[in-house]
Short mmCIF file of C-alpha atoms in Angstrom, two decimals:
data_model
loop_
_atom_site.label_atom_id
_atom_site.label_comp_id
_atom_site.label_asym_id
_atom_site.label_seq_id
_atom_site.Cartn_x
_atom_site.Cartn_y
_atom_site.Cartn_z
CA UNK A 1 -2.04 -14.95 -7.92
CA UNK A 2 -3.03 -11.35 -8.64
CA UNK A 3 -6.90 -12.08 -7.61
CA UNK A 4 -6.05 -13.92 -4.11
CA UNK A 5 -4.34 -10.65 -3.53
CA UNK A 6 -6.93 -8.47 -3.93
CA UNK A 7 -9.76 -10.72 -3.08
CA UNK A 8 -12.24 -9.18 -0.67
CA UNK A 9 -11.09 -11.94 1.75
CA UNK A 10 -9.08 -11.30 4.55
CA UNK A 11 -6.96 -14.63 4.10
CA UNK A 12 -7.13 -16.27 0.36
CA UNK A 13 -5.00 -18.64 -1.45
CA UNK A 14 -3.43 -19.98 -4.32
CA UNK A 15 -1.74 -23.53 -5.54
CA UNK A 16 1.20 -23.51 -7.42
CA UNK A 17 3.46 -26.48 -8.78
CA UNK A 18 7.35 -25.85 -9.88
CA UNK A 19 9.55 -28.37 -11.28
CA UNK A 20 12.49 -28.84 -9.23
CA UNK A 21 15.21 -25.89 -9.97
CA UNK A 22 12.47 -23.74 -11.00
CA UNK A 23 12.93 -20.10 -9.85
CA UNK A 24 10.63 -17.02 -9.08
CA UNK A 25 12.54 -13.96 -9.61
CA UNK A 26 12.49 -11.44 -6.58
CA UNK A 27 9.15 -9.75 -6.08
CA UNK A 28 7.14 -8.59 -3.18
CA UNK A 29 3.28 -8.65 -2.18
CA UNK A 30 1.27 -5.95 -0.40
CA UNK A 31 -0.42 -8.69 1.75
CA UNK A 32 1.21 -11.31 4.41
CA UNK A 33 2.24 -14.11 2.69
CA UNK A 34 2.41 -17.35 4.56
CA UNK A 35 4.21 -20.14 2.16
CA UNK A 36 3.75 -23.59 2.80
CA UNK A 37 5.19 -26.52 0.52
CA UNK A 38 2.73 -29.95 0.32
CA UNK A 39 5.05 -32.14 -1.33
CA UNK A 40 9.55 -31.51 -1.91
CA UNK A 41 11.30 -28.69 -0.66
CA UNK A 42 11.13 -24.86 -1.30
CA UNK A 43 13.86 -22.51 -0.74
CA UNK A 44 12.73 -18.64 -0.03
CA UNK A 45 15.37 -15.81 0.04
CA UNK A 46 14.76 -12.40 1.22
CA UNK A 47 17.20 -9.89 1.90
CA UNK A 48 16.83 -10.81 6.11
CA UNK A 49 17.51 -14.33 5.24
CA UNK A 50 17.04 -17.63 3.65
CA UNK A 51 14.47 -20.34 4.92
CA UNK A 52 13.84 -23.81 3.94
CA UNK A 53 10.72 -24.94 3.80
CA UNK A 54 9.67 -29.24 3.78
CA UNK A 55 6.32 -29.88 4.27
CA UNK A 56 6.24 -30.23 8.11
CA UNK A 57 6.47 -26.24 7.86
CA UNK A 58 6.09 -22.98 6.37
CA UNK A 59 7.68 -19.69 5.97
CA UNK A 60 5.76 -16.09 7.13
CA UNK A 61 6.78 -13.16 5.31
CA UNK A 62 5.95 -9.76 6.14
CA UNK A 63 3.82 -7.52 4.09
CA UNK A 64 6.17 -6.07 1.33
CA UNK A 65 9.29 -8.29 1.75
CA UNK A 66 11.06 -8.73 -1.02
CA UNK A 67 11.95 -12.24 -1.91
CA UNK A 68 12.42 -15.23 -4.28
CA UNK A 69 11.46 -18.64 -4.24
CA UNK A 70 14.14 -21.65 -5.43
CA UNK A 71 12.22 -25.05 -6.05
CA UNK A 72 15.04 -27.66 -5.11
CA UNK A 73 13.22 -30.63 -6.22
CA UNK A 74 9.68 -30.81 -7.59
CA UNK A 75 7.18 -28.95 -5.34
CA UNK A 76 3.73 -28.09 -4.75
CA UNK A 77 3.22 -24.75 -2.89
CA UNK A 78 0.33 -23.74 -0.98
CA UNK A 79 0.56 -19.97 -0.65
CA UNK A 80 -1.73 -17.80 1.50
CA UNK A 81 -2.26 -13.79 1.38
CA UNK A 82 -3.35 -12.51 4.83
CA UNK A 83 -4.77 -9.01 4.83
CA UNK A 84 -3.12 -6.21 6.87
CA UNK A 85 -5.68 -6.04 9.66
CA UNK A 86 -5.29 -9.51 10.40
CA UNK A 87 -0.84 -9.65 10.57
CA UNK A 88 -0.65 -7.49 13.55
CA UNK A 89 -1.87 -11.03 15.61
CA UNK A 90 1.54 -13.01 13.77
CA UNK A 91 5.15 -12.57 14.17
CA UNK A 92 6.51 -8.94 13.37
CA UNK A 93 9.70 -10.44 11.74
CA UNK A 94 9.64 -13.57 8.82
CA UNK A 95 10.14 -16.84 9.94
CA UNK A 96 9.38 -20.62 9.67
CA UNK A 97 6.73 -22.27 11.49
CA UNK A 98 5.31 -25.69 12.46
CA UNK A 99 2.56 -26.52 10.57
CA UNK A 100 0.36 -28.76 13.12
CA UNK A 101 -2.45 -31.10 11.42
CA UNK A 102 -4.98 -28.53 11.98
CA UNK A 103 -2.93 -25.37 10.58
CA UNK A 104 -2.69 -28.34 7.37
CA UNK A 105 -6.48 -28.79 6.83
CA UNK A 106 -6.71 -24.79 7.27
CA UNK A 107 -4.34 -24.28 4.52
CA UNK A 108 -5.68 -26.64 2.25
CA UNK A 109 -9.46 -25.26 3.09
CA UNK A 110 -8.60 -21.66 2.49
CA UNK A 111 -6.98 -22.37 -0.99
CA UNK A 112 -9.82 -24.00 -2.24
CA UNK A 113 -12.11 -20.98 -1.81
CA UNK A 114 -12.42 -18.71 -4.84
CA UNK A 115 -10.45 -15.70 -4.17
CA UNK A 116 -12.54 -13.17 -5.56
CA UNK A 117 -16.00 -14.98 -4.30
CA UNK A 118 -18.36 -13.19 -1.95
CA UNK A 119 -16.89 -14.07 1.23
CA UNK A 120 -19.36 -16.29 3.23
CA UNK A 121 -19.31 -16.89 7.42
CA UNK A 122 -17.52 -20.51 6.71
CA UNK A 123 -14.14 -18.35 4.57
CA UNK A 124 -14.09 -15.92 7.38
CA UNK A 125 -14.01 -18.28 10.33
CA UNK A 126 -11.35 -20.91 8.49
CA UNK A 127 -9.39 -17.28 8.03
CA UNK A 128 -10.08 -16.09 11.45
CA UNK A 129 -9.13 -19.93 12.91
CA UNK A 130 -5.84 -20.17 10.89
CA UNK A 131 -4.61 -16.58 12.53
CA UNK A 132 -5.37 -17.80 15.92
CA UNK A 133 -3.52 -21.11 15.36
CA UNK A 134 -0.90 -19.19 13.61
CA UNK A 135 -0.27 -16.87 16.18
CA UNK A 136 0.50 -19.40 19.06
CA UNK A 137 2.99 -21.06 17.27
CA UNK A 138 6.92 -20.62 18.09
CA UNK A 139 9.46 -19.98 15.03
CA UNK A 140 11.83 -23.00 13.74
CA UNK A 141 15.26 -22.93 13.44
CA UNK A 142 15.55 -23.18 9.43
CA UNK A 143 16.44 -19.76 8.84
CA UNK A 144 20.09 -18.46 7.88
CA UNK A 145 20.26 -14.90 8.21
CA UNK A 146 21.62 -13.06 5.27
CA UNK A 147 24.22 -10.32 5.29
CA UNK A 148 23.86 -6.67 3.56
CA UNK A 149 27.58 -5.89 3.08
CA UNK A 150 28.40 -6.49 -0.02
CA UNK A 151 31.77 -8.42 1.10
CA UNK A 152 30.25 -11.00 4.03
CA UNK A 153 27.37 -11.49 1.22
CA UNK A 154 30.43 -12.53 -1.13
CA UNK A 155 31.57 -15.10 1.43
CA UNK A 156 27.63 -16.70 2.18
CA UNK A 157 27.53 -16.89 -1.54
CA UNK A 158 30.54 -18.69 -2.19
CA UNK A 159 30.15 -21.25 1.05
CA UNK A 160 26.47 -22.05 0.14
CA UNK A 161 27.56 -22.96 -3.46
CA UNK A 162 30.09 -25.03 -1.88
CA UNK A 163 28.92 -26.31 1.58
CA UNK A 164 31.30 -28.91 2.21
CA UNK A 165 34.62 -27.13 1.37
CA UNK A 166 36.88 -27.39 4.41
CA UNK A 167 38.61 -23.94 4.66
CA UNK A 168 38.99 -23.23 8.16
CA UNK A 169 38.75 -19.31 9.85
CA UNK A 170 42.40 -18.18 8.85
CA UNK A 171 42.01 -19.62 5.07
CA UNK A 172 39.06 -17.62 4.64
CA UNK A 173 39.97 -14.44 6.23
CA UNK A 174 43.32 -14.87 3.96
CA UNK A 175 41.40 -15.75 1.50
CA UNK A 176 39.17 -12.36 1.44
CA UNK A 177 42.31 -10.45 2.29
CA UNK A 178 41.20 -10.02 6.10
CA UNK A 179 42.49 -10.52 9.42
CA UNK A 180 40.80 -13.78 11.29
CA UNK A 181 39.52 -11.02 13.92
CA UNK A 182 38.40 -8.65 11.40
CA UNK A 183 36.31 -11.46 9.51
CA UNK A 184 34.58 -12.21 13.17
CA UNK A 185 33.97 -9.11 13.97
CA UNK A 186 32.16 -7.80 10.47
CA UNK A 187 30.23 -11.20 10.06
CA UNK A 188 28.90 -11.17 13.18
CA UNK A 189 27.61 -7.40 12.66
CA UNK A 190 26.23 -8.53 9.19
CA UNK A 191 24.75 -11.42 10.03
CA UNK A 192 23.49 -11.32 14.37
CA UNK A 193 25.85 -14.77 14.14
CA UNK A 194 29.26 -15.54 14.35
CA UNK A 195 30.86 -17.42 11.34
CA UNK A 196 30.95 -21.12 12.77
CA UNK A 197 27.35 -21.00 13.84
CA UNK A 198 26.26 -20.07 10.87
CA UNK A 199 28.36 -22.05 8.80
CA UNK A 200 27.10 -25.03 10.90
CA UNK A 201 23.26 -23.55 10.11
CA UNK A 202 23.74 -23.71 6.31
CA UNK A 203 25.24 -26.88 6.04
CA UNK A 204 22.72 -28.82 8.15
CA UNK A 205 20.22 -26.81 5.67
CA UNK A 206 21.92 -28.11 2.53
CA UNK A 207 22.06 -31.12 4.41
CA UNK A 208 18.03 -31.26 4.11
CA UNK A 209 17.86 -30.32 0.65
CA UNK A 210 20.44 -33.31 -0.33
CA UNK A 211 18.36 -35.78 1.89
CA UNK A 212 15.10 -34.24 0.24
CA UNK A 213 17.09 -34.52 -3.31
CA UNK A 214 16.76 -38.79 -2.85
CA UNK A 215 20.70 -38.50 -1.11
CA UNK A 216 21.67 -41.10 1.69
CA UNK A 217 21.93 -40.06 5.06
CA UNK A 218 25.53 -40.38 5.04
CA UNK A 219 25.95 -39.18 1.07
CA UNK A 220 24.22 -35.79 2.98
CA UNK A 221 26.35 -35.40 5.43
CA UNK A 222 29.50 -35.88 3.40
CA UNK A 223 28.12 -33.47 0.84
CA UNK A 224 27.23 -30.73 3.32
CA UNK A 225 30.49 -30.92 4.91
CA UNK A 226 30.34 -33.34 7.93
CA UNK A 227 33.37 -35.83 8.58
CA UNK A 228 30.96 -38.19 9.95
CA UNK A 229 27.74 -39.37 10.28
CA UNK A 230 27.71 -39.19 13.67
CA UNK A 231 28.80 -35.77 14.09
CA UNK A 232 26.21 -34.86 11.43
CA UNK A 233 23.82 -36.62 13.04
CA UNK A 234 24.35 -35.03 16.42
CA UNK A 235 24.45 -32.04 15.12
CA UNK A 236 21.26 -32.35 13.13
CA UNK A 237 19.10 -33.51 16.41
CA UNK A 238 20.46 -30.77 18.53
CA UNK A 239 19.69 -27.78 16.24
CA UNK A 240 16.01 -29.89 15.22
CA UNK A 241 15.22 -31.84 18.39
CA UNK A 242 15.06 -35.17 16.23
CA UNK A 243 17.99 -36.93 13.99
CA UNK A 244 18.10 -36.83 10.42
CA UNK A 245 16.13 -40.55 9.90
CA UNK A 246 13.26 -39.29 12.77
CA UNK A 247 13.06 -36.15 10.19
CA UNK A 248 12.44 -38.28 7.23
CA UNK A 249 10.32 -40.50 8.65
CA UNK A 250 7.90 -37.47 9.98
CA UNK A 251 7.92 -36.19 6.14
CA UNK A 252 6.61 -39.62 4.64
CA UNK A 253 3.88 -39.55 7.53
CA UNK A 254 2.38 -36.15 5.45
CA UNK A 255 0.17 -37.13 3.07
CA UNK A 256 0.62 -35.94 -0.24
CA UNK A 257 -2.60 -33.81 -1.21
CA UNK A 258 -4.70 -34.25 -4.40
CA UNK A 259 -4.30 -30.20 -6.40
CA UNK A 260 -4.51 -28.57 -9.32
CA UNK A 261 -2.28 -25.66 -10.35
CA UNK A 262 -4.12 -22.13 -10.67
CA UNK A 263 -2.78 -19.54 -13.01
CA UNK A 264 -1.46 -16.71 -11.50
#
């Protein structure tokens, strides 16, 4: 990994496979990094959020952003390094994006160049083509912001390890030895989202995971903390434009590329 980020190219790349519940501890990069997942699901979780990535997308981070990558089943990551002159053109906050056929064959281009190779005309324009594909692109809603304070941080932690537990407002607020109003008011200042949305946000994204994972349809709703299908269902295609079996079916339409690993 070290040589794709200091390769004299302005975008290189590396491959990387994790078994699922692998984990790579927090650490940061001095380039861009643009993530993308081939094959299973990657979870990435920075201190401005947490962002699932299947392999219709990928996740931009920002120059220096601390973060740490959670493999929730088997995966194999493509992961880009964009030089500093170049992420000026891409969003100035991190975020998941579409990746469209041609943003694919980019990806898997660039990671087959040698990072520390002279560059030649071909690297530079695949670079210079996946920034201006890149750049038009809108974010996706798979991101879950993440609190600061310590206490709201408490109460993320303890509802993502638990998505389907039914404890309405007034439970938890008791439970954290707050007033209902109080809890609003402090996780909507931690978070840019009041409690329900985001509650609704990480259990559709747990919801992916568990469908990802092998899980039913209806095993993932009831796991993630839906009553129904339906109501998980509607849910699901309002916040993603498509229902949860549309969603599958569009992942077994990627084909699963032939890689090898690199050392990093």
């Amino acid at each position: 990994m070290s040589h794709a980020e200091s390769s004299p190219l302005l975008v290189a790349g590396v491959i990387e496979h994790y078994p699922a519940g692998h984990e790579v501890p927090r650490h940061s990069h001095p380039r861009g990094h643009l993530l993308y997942a081939t094959e299973g699901v990657l979870l990435v979780q920075a201190a401005t959020g947490q962002w699932l990535v299947p392999p219709t997308t990928a996740v931009w981070l920002r120059p220096g952003v601390p973060h740490q990558l959670s493999a929730t089943t088997s995966v194999n990551v493509h992961g880009l390094f964009i030089d500093e002159i170049l992420t000026a053109q891409l969003p100035d906050h991190d975020c998941v994006v579409h990746v469209t056929p041609l943003v694919r064959e980019l990806i898997a281009a660039l990671v087959q160049v040698v990072p520390q190779a002279k560059p030649t005309l071909r690297d530079t324009l695949l670079g210079q083509l996946l920034i201006e594909e890149l750049s038009a692109l809108q974010p996706l809603p798979f991101h879950l912001p993440w609190p600061k304070e310590s206490l709201m941080k408490q109460i993320c932690e303890d509802l993502v390890r638990s998505p389907a537990q039914q404890r309405n407002v007034d439970e938890l607020a008791q439970h954290y030895a707050l007033t209902p109003k109080t809890l609003h008011r402090r996780f909507l200042k931690s978070t840019g989202m009041n409690l329900g949305k985001w509650r609704q946000q990480m259990r559709l994204m747990a919801s992916i995971q568990f469908l990802l994972q092998g899980r039913s349809i209806t095993q993932a709703a009831l796991e993630s903390g839906y009553e129904s299908l339906s109501a998980y269902s509607v849910a699901f295609k309002k916040t993603f434009t498509y229902p949860p079996s549309e969603f599958l079916a569009t992942l077994s339409r990627y084909p699963k590329q032939e890689m090898m690993p690199q050392s990093s």
